[in-house]
Structures are given as structure tokens and as C-alpha cells.
Amino acid sequence: MKTEVFYIPFNRRRLLHSLALSAGGLLAPQVFAEALTLTPRQTEGPYYPDHLPLDQDNDLLHLQGDSVPAGGVVTEFGGRLLGADGHAINGAVIELWQADTNGCYIHSHGIQRGKERDPHFQGFGKIETNARGEYRFRTIMPGLYTGRTRHYHIAVVKGGKRMLTTQLYLAGEPANERDGILNGIKDEVQKLSVIREFKPVSYESKELVATWDIVIGGTPEDPERRRGGPGGPPPGGRKGPPPGGQGNRPPPPPQ
Ligand SMILES: [Fe+2]
């Protein structure tokens, strides 16, 4: 298993830094005290990996020992994990799992009809936040599959407890407007907080980058509402966490 965090070249780092500053990195926590919006809870969905890859680092584009990168449009996103009062949360684990470019997941039932899973795509990764609450992933644009718009699945684990399960969306995706899970977030500000514009990293590059800060409350998710372990189904069927906000109503059936 790789242990290193992927290296971010200087020009990209500078862009990310400027994005981070514009997203609030220059402002003191107290400025945020009344302004931070909790990142809304979203259903875990049915495809949290039921068999985790050996390589679980934050570069999903490359599997250890595999010289072939994953297919698809390369993306990067990251930002800070913050508490509701704006303080950075150190030492939490951010997990990402998502469809490959063919819309398939690392899951026994995650292969879409007529498709094959990209064997070069890691499908799942994680990273621990640093003292500034920062995290980052290098991955691909998630593939489409029936019934959903493009989305990333995210979980935040702190002290061994799942604090948040949510999804991240790409601005401008036509299917966003009819996605039942995204539009299950009735609070417009919360909804916009999980939609991010992925911009080209440079004029010449096809890689896309986005900044996304995640804001969590202090209460772990109810383990009865999750699907067992860090992601398996609970006894008696699926009950995803509420889509509309941390601590609101149950969601529609996961897709
Ligand atoms: Fe999904």
C-alpha cells in the first residue's frame, strides 16, 4: 500500500491556494461563527465498497504497481474540514468512493449492465486531515449510471465514528436538475454547498480542479441509520441518513 500523499505541482498548488483563500482561508474562525452552513447529509447509497482495495490512498487515479492510470477526465478536489464554528478539524479521515468512468463501483453489485469496471481505477480512497483541517483527492470525473447525476460519495470519520455521509456534485451537469437525491436537499444554501465548479487547472490542461470545504456538527451519525461497519448494510435493510441536512428527515431510497 502506498503511504505517501500525492504531490501537487507548484502551479497547481498555487491555484489551489488561491482558491482556498477565496473560499475563506484568510478569514478568522470567528468571522464564520454565524456564517458556516453545515454540509448536508446525503444517503450513503448502495455501493460503499464491500471489498476495499489494498491501495487506499488519496490518489485514486493510480493503483500501486499499475503503470496504467484510470480512464476518464482527471479531477482534483480538496479543501478544509471545519466545525460549525469555523475551527479546523485535525486528524479526521475523509473517505471518497465513486463510480469509475464506466459508472461502475467497487462493489459486488456495482457493475452497471453492459459495462465493465475499469481495473486501473482505485474506486475508494481516504486521507487524514492535517492541523489546518486540509484534505485533498486526485481522481476522475465520476461516470454516469442510470438514475443519478455525476456525484462523489464522501464520508467523514473522526475518532472511529462516522460524523457525516454526503455527496459532492459538479456544477453544470445537466442531470443535476432532475437528481432526486441532490434535490432532496430542500435548503437552497445547503444544496449549493455540495455543488462545486470544477475548473481547468490551466489553459492547456484537461484536468479539472475544485475547492470544497466540509462543515460538520459535533454529533456522530446514528449508526442505526448507516449500513453497518464503515459502510455495510445494517440488519434489516438500507436506511440512509437524511438528505436535507444533518439531522433531518430520512431520504428517498438510495440509488
Ligand atoms: Fe453513487
XYZ file of N, CA, C and O in Angstrom, residues 175-253:
316
model
N -27.882 16.641 -15.567
C -28.735 15.757 -14.764
C -28.887 16.235 -13.321
O -29.670 15.648 -12.566
N -28.162 17.281 -12.943
C -28.321 17.788 -11.574
C -29.767 18.190 -11.301
O -30.283 17.989 -10.203
N -30.404 18.771 -12.308
C -31.732 19.338 -12.084
C -32.782 18.279 -11.807
O -33.815 18.568 -11.219
N -32.533 17.039 -12.250
C -33.544 16.004 -12.038
C -33.053 14.906 -11.096
O -33.682 13.850 -11.007
N -31.943 15.146 -10.413
C -31.428 14.135 -9.493
C -32.214 14.201 -8.185
O -32.209 15.218 -7.490
N -32.866 13.095 -7.846
C -33.739 13.092 -6.677
C -32.994 13.265 -5.370
O -33.514 13.863 -4.424
N -31.785 12.743 -5.294
C -31.048 12.826 -4.033
C -30.502 14.234 -3.833
O -30.637 14.822 -2.759
N -29.919 14.802 -4.874
C -29.451 16.181 -4.767
C -30.608 17.115 -4.446
O -30.507 17.966 -3.558
N -31.700 16.953 -5.158
C -32.813 17.877 -4.969
C -33.664 17.535 -3.747
O -34.610 18.255 -3.422
N -33.286 16.460 -3.061
C -33.890 16.178 -1.758
C -33.398 17.148 -0.696
O -33.962 17.213 0.401
N -32.353 17.880 -1.001
C -31.860 18.912 -0.073
C -32.725 20.144 -0.286
O -32.593 20.847 -1.287
N -33.606 20.401 0.628
C -34.578 21.477 0.430
C -34.021 22.854 0.772
O -34.510 23.863 0.278
N -33.018 22.881 1.633
C -32.388 24.160 1.973
C -31.456 24.542 0.825
O -30.484 23.838 0.542
N -31.764 25.649 0.158
C -31.028 26.013 -1.054
C -29.554 26.281 -0.766
O -28.681 25.945 -1.565
N -29.267 26.873 0.385
C -27.868 27.166 0.727
C -27.113 25.864 0.956
O -25.974 25.693 0.492
N -27.742 24.935 1.658
C -27.092 23.640 1.864
C -26.899 22.914 0.534
O -25.871 22.284 0.299
N -27.893 23.023 -0.318
C -27.775 22.355 -1.622
C -26.596 22.922 -2.414
O -25.786 22.165 -2.964
N -26.486 24.221 -2.453
C -25.376 24.832 -3.185
C -24.030 24.484 -2.556
O -23.008 24.473 -3.238
N -24.043 24.150 -1.271
C -22.777 23.851 -0.588
C -22.175 22.518 -1.029
O -21.007 22.249 -0.726
N -22.943 21.697 -1.708
C -22.401 20.419 -2.186
C -22.288 20.386 -3.717
O -22.107 19.321 -4.312
N -22.438 21.538 -4.356
C -22.241 21.638 -5.810
C -21.035 22.538 -6.045
O -21.007 23.683 -5.592
N -20.047 22.033 -6.722
C -18.828 22.800 -6.932
C -18.475 22.868 -8.409
O -18.692 21.911 -9.163
N -17.936 24.006 -8.788
C -17.472 24.195 -10.160
C -16.068 23.626 -10.284
O -15.160 24.028 -9.551
N -15.909 22.680 -11.165
C -14.589 22.099 -11.446
C -14.018 22.826 -12.658
O -14.579 22.773 -13.753
N -12.892 23.512 -12.436
C -12.324 24.364 -13.484
C -11.027 23.768 -14.000
O -10.289 23.128 -13.236
N -10.702 24.018 -15.279
C -9.409 23.546 -15.800
C -8.261 24.098 -14.978
O -8.273 25.271 -14.593
N -7.285 23.245 -14.726
C -6.170 23.662 -13.883
C -5.288 24.672 -14.607
O -4.637 25.502 -13.984
N -5.304 24.620 -15.936
C -4.599 25.633 -16.729
C -5.247 25.649 -18.113
O -6.084 24.802 -18.432
N -4.826 26.606 -18.921
C -5.415 26.745 -20.253
C -5.170 25.496 -21.093
O -6.032 25.058 -21.847
N -3.973 24.909 -20.946
C -3.603 23.762 -21.776
C -4.149 22.442 -21.220
O -4.240 21.453 -21.940
N -4.483 22.428 -19.974
C -4.777 21.165 -19.306
C -6.254 20.798 -19.387
O -7.121 21.665 -19.390
N -6.492 19.489 -19.464
C -7.867 18.993 -19.393
C -8.239 18.595 -17.974
O -9.359 18.174 -17.719
N -7.278 18.687 -17.055
C -7.575 18.327 -15.675
C -8.421 19.421 -15.035
O -8.240 20.606 -15.286
N -9.328 18.983 -14.180
C -10.255 19.910 -13.539
C -10.015 19.921 -12.038
O -9.715 18.879 -11.445
N -10.183 21.091 -11.443
C -9.916 21.210 -10.015
C -11.029 22.006 -9.338
O -11.635 22.899 -9.939
N -11.300 21.634 -8.106
C -12.332 22.332 -7.336
C -11.915 22.393 -5.878
O -11.157 21.550 -5.393
N -12.408 23.403 -5.213
C -12.206 23.531 -3.772
C -13.540 23.290 -3.068
O -14.583 23.798 -3.499
N -13.490 22.498 -2.020
C -14.729 22.194 -1.288
C -14.410 22.049 0.190
O -13.725 21.101 0.591
N -14.907 22.971 0.976
C -14.808 22.853 2.425
C -15.994 22.045 2.936
O -17.128 22.197 2.448
N -15.733 21.206 3.907
C -16.765 20.368 4.515
C -16.971 20.858 5.943
O -15.997 21.051 6.678
N -18.223 21.051 6.312
C -18.526 21.554 7.654
C -19.382 20.526 8.382
O -20.444 20.119 7.889
N -18.900 20.113 9.546
C -19.638 19.077 10.282
C -20.037 19.593 11.664
O -19.389 20.456 12.246
N -21.123 19.028 12.159
C -21.533 19.288 13.533
C -20.776 18.355 14.466
O -19.897 17.595 14.054
N -21.101 18.406 15.723
C -20.345 17.648 16.707
C -20.925 16.288 17.052
O -20.375 15.571 17.883
N -22.021 15.924 16.411
C -22.700 14.682 16.776
C -22.483 13.619 15.710
O -22.784 13.852 14.540
N -21.972 12.446 16.095
C -21.826 11.369 15.106
C -23.177 10.959 14.534
O -24.217 11.158 15.167
N -23.138 10.396 13.357
C -24.364 9.866 12.774
C -24.867 8.694 13.598
O -24.085 7.974 14.216
N -26.147 8.515 13.563
C -26.758 7.378 14.241
C -26.334 6.099 13.521
O -26.655 5.921 12.353
N -25.598 5.207 14.182
C -25.119 4.006 13.477
C -26.256 3.137 12.963
O -26.083 2.395 12.013
N -27.454 3.278 13.555
C -28.598 2.503 13.072
C -29.029 2.964 11.692
O -29.685 2.256 10.963
N -28.667 4.194 11.378
C -29.081 4.733 10.082
C -28.081 4.408 8.991
O -28.318 4.644 7.838
N -26.921 3.940 9.404
C -25.927 3.593 8.403
C -25.984 2.115 8.105
O -26.676 1.357 8.751
N -25.171 1.737 7.142
C -25.317 0.390 6.613
C -24.287 -0.559 7.188
O -23.722 -1.370 6.511
N -24.013 -0.436 8.475
C -23.145 -1.378 9.167
C -21.682 -1.101 8.933
O -21.279 -0.650 7.870
N -20.836 -1.368 9.927
C -19.409 -1.117 9.813
C -19.191 0.305 9.336
O -19.951 1.197 9.661
N -18.151 0.520 8.538
C -17.996 1.841 7.961
C -18.863 2.018 6.733
O -18.849 3.041 6.117
N -19.642 0.991 6.347
C -20.427 1.196 5.147
C -21.285 0.021 4.740
O -22.041 0.109 3.795
N -21.256 -1.069 5.442
C -22.049 -2.222 5.057
C -23.500 -2.044 5.438
O -23.849 -1.174 6.227
N -24.388 -2.852 4.855
C -25.804 -2.680 5.129
C -26.167 -3.090 6.549
O -25.602 -4.024 7.084
N -27.089 -2.359 7.182
C -27.500 -2.728 8.519
C -28.426 -3.934 8.447
O -29.018 -4.198 7.395
N -28.585 -4.647 9.527
C -29.549 -5.732 9.529
C -30.930 -5.172 9.215
O -31.304 -4.136 9.735
N -31.625 -5.805 8.322
C -32.994 -5.376 8.051
C -33.122 -4.392 6.917
O -34.204 -3.905 6.648
N -32.070 -4.102 6.215
C -32.220 -3.284 5.022
C -31.535 -1.949 5.139
O -30.897 -1.636 6.120
N -31.700 -1.138 4.072
C -30.993 0.118 3.973
C -31.806 1.241 4.575
O -32.971 1.394 4.306
N -31.136 2.025 5.376
C -31.723 3.274 5.830
C -30.628 4.309 5.754
O -29.781 4.374 6.623
N -30.635 5.082 4.719
C -29.604 6.088 4.565
C -29.858 7.250 5.489
O -30.942 7.400 6.036
N -28.832 8.073 5.692
C -29.016 9.260 6.503
C -29.840 10.292 5.760
O -29.974 10.236 4.545
N -30.391 11.248 6.482
C -31.249 12.227 5.841
C -30.511 13.015 4.776
O -29.343 13.325 4.949
N -31.196 13.387 3.689
C -30.542 14.124 2.634
C -30.567 15.620 2.850
O -29.779 16.332 2.291
N -31.486 16.114 3.645
C -31.745 17.542 3.625
C -30.895 18.341 4.584
O -30.896 19.541 4.567
N -30.207 17.725 5.471
C -29.409 18.460 6.435
C -28.995 17.504 7.509
O -29.580 16.462 7.668
N -27.987 17.894 8.241
C -27.509 16.990 9.274
C -28.590 16.915 10.343
O -28.815 17.829 11.105
N -29.281 15.799 10.389
C -30.277 15.590 11.421
C -31.701 15.808 10.979
O -32.576 16.001 11.814
N -31.987 15.760 9.693
C -33.362 15.950 9.241
C -34.032 14.639 8.868
O -33.690 13.587 9.369
N -34.968 14.676 7.942
C -35.814 13.522 7.645
C -35.067 12.432 6.895
O -34.044 12.681 6.275
N -35.621 11.189 6.886
C -34.994 10.114 6.111
C -35.046 10.402 4.619
O -35.897 11.160 4.160
N -34.149 9.817 3.858
C -34.043 10.107 2.427
C -34.954 9.204 1.606
O -35.487 8.218 2.097
N -35.058 9.513 0.311
C -35.674 8.568 -0.604
C -34.763 7.348 -0.737
O -33.612 7.386 -0.308
N -35.269 6.263 -1.336
C -34.419 5.072 -1.471
C -33.132 5.412 -2.192
O -33.125 6.163 -3.157
